[in-house]
mmCIF file of C-alpha atoms in Angstrom:
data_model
loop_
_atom_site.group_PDB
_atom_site.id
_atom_site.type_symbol
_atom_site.label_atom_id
_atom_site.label_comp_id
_atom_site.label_asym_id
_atom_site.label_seq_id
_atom_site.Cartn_x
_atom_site.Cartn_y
_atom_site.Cartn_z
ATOM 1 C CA UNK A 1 56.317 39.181 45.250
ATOM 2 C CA UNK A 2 53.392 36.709 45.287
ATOM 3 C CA UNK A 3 49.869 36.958 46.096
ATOM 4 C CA UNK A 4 47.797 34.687 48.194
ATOM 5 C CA UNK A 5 44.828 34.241 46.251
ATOM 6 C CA UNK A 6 43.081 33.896 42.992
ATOM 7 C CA UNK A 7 40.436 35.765 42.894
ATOM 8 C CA UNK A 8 36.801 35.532 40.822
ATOM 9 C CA UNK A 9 35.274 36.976 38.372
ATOM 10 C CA UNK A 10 34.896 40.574 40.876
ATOM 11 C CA UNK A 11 37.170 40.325 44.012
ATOM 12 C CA UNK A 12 40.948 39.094 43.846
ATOM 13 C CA UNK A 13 41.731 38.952 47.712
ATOM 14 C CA UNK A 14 45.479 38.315 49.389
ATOM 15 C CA UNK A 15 44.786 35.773 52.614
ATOM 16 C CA UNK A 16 41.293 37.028 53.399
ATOM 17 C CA UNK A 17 37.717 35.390 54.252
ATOM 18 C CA UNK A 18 35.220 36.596 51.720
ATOM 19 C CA UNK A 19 31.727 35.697 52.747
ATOM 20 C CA UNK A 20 29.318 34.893 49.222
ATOM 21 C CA UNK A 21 26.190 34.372 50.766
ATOM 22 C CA UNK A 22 24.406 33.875 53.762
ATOM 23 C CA UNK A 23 24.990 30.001 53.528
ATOM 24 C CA UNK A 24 28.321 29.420 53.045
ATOM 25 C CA UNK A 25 32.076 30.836 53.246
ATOM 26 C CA UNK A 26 34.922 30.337 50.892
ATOM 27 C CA UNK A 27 39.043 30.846 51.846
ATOM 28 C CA UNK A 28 41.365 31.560 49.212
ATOM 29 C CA UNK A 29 44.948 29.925 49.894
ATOM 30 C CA UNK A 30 47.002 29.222 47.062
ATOM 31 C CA UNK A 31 49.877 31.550 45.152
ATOM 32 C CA UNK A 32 49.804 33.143 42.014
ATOM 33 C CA UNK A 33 52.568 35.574 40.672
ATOM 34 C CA UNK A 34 52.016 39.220 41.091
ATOM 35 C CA UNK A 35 51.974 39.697 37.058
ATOM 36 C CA UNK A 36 48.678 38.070 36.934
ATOM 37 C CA UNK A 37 47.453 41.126 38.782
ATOM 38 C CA UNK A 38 48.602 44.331 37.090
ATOM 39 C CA UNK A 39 45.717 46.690 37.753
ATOM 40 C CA UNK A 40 44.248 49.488 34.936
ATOM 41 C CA UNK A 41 43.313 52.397 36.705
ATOM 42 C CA UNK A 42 39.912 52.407 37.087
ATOM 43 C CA UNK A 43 37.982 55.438 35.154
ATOM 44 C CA UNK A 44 35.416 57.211 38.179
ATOM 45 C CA UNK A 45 32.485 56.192 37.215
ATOM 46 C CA UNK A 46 33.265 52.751 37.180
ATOM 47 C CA UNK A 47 35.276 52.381 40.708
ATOM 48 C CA UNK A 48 35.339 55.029 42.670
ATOM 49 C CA UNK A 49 32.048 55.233 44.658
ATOM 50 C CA UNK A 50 31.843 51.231 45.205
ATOM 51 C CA UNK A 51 33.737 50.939 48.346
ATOM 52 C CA UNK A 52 32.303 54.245 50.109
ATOM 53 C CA UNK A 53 28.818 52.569 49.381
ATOM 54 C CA UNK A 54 29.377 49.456 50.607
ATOM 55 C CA UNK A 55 30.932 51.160 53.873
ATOM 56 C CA UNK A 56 27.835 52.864 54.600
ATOM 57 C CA UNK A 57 26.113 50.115 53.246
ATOM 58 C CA UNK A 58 28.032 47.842 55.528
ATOM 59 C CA UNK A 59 28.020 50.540 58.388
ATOM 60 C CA UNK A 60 31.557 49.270 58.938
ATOM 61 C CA UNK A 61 35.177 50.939 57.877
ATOM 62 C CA UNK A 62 36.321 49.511 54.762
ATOM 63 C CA UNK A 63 40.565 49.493 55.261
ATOM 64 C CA UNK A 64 42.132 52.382 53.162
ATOM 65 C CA UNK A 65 44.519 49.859 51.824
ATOM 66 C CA UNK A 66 42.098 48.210 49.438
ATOM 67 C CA UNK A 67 41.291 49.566 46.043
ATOM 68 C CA UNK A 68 39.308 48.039 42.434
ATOM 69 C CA UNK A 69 40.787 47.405 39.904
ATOM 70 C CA UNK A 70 40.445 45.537 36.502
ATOM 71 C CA UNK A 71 42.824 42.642 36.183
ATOM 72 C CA UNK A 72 42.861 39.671 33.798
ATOM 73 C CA UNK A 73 40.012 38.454 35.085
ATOM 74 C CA UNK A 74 37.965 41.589 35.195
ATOM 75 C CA UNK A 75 36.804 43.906 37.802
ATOM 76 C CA UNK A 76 39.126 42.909 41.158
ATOM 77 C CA UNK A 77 39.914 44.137 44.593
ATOM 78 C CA UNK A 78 43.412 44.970 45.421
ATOM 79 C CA UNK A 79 45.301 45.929 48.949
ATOM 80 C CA UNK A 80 48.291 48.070 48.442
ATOM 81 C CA UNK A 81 50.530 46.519 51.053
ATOM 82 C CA UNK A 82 50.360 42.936 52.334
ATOM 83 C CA UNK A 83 47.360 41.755 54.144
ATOM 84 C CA UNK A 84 48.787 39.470 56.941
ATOM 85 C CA UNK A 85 47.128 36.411 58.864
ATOM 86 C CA UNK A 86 44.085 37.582 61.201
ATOM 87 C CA UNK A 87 43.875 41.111 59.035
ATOM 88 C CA UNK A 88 40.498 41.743 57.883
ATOM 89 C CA UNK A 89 40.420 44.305 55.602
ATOM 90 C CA UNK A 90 36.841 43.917 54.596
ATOM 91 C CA UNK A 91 33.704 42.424 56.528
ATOM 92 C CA UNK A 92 29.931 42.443 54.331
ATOM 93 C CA UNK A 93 27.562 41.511 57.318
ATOM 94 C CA UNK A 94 25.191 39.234 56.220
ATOM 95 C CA UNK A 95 22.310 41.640 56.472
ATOM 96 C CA UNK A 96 24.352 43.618 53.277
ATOM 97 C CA UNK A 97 24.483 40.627 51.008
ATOM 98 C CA UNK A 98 22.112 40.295 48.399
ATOM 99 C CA UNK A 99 20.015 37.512 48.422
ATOM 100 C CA UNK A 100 16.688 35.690 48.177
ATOM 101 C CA UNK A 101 15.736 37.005 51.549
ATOM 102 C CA UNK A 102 15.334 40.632 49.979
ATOM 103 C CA UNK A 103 12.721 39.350 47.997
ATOM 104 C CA UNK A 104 9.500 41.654 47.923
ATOM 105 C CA UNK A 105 6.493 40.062 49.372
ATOM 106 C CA UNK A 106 4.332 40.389 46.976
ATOM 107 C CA UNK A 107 6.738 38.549 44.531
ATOM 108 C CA UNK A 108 7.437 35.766 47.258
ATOM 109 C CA UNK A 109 4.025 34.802 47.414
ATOM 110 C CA UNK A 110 3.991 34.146 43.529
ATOM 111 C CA UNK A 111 6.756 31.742 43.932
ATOM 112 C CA UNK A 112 6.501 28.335 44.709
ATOM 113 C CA UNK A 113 8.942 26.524 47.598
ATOM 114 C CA UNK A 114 10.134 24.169 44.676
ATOM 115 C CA UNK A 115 12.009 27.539 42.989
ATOM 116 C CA UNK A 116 15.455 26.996 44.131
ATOM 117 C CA UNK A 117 17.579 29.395 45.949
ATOM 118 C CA UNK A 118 19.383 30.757 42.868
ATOM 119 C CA UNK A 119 16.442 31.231 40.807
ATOM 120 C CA UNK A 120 14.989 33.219 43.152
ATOM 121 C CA UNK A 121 18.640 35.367 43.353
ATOM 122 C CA UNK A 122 18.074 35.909 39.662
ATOM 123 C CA UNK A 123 14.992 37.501 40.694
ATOM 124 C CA UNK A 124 15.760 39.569 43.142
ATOM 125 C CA UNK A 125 18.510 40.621 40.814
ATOM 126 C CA UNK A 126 16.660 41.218 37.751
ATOM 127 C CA UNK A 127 13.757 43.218 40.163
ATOM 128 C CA UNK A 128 16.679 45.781 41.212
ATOM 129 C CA UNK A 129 18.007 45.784 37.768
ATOM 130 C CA UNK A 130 14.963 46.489 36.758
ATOM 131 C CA UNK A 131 14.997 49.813 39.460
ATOM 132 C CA UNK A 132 17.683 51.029 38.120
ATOM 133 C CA UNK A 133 19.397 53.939 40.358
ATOM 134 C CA UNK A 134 16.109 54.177 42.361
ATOM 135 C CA UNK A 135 16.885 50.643 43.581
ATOM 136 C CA UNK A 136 18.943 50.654 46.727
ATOM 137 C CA UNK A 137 21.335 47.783 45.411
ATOM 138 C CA UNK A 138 21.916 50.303 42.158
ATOM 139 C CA UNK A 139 26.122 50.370 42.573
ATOM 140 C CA UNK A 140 26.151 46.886 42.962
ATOM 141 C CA UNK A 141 23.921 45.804 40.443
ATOM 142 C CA UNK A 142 25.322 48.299 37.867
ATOM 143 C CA UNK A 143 28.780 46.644 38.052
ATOM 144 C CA UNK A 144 27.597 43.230 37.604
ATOM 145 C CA UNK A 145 28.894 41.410 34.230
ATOM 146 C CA UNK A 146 26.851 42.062 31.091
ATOM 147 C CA UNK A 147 26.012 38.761 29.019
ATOM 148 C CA UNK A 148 29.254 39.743 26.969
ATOM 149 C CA UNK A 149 31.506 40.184 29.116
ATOM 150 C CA UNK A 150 31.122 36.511 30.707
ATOM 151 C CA UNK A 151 32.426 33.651 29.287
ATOM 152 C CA UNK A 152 30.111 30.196 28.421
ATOM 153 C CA UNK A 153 29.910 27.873 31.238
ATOM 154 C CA UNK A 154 31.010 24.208 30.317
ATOM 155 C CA UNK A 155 29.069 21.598 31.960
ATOM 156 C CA UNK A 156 30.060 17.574 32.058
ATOM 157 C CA UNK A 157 27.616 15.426 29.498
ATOM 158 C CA UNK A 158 25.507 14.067 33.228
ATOM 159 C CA UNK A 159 24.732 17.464 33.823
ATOM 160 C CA UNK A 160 23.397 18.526 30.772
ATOM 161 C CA UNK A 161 21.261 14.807 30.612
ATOM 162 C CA UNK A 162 19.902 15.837 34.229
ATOM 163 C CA UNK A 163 18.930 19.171 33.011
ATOM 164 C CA UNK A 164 17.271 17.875 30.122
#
């Protein structure tokens, strides 16, 4: 048995769309054995109210055959039967995705149009972090990776003499 794509760092997906942001959309399409994606059951509090969230979230049915799980590459969504071509097992409407449009105002107005787009993610992030379960994002946001947990990013020698 083979699945139909890798996942990241949170989702592991057989043959689905997965929307990121607003601004662009990424298809998984390659194999990888089945092995790489023995799940650990997840312990309540880490798992189980995700999906019902994001449903309601979402305002959309979430298919029954999906689950989380924690593979080798950490937290990751599983189906329990085969997801087949033109199945869609999961849609996050734009207006559900995170992102620099649910900045606050008053925060907006303090930064500049040269901030890029994923600096001012990391604020909206860190702002809801910062809320804690009061913030609306709070299931989300709480199962995030923690500095630990992620591994160093290598970047080519051009990058790092463009950053400096």
């Amino acid at each position: 048995m083979a699945l139909t794509t890798a996942p990241f760092k949170f989702l592991g997906f057989r043959r689905s769309l997965l929307t990121l942001s607003p601004y662009f959309l990424v298809k998984f399409q390659h194999s990888v054995s089945a092995d790489t994606f023995k799940a650990v059951k997840c312990r309540d509090e880490d798992c189980d109210d995700f999906l019902p969230w994001l449903e309601k979230k979402a305002g959309m049915e979430i298919s029954s055959v999906l689950s989380i799980g924690i593979s080798k590459y950490g937290r990751s969504l599983f189906a329990s039967k085969n997801i087949e071509a033109g199945d869609c097992p999961l849609k996050v409407p734009f207006h559900v995705q995170i992102s620099p449009d649910n900045m606050l105002p008053e925060i907006k107005s303090l930064i500049g149009d040269e901030v890029g787009h994923t600096a001012k993610l990391a604020v909206v992030i860190l702002h809801e972090q910062r809320k804690g379960q009061d913030s609306e994002w709070a299931p989300y946001i709480s199962r995030l990776p923690k500095p630990g947990d992620m591994h160093s990013t290598h970047m080519p020698p051009k990058v790092i003499k463009t950053l400096e």
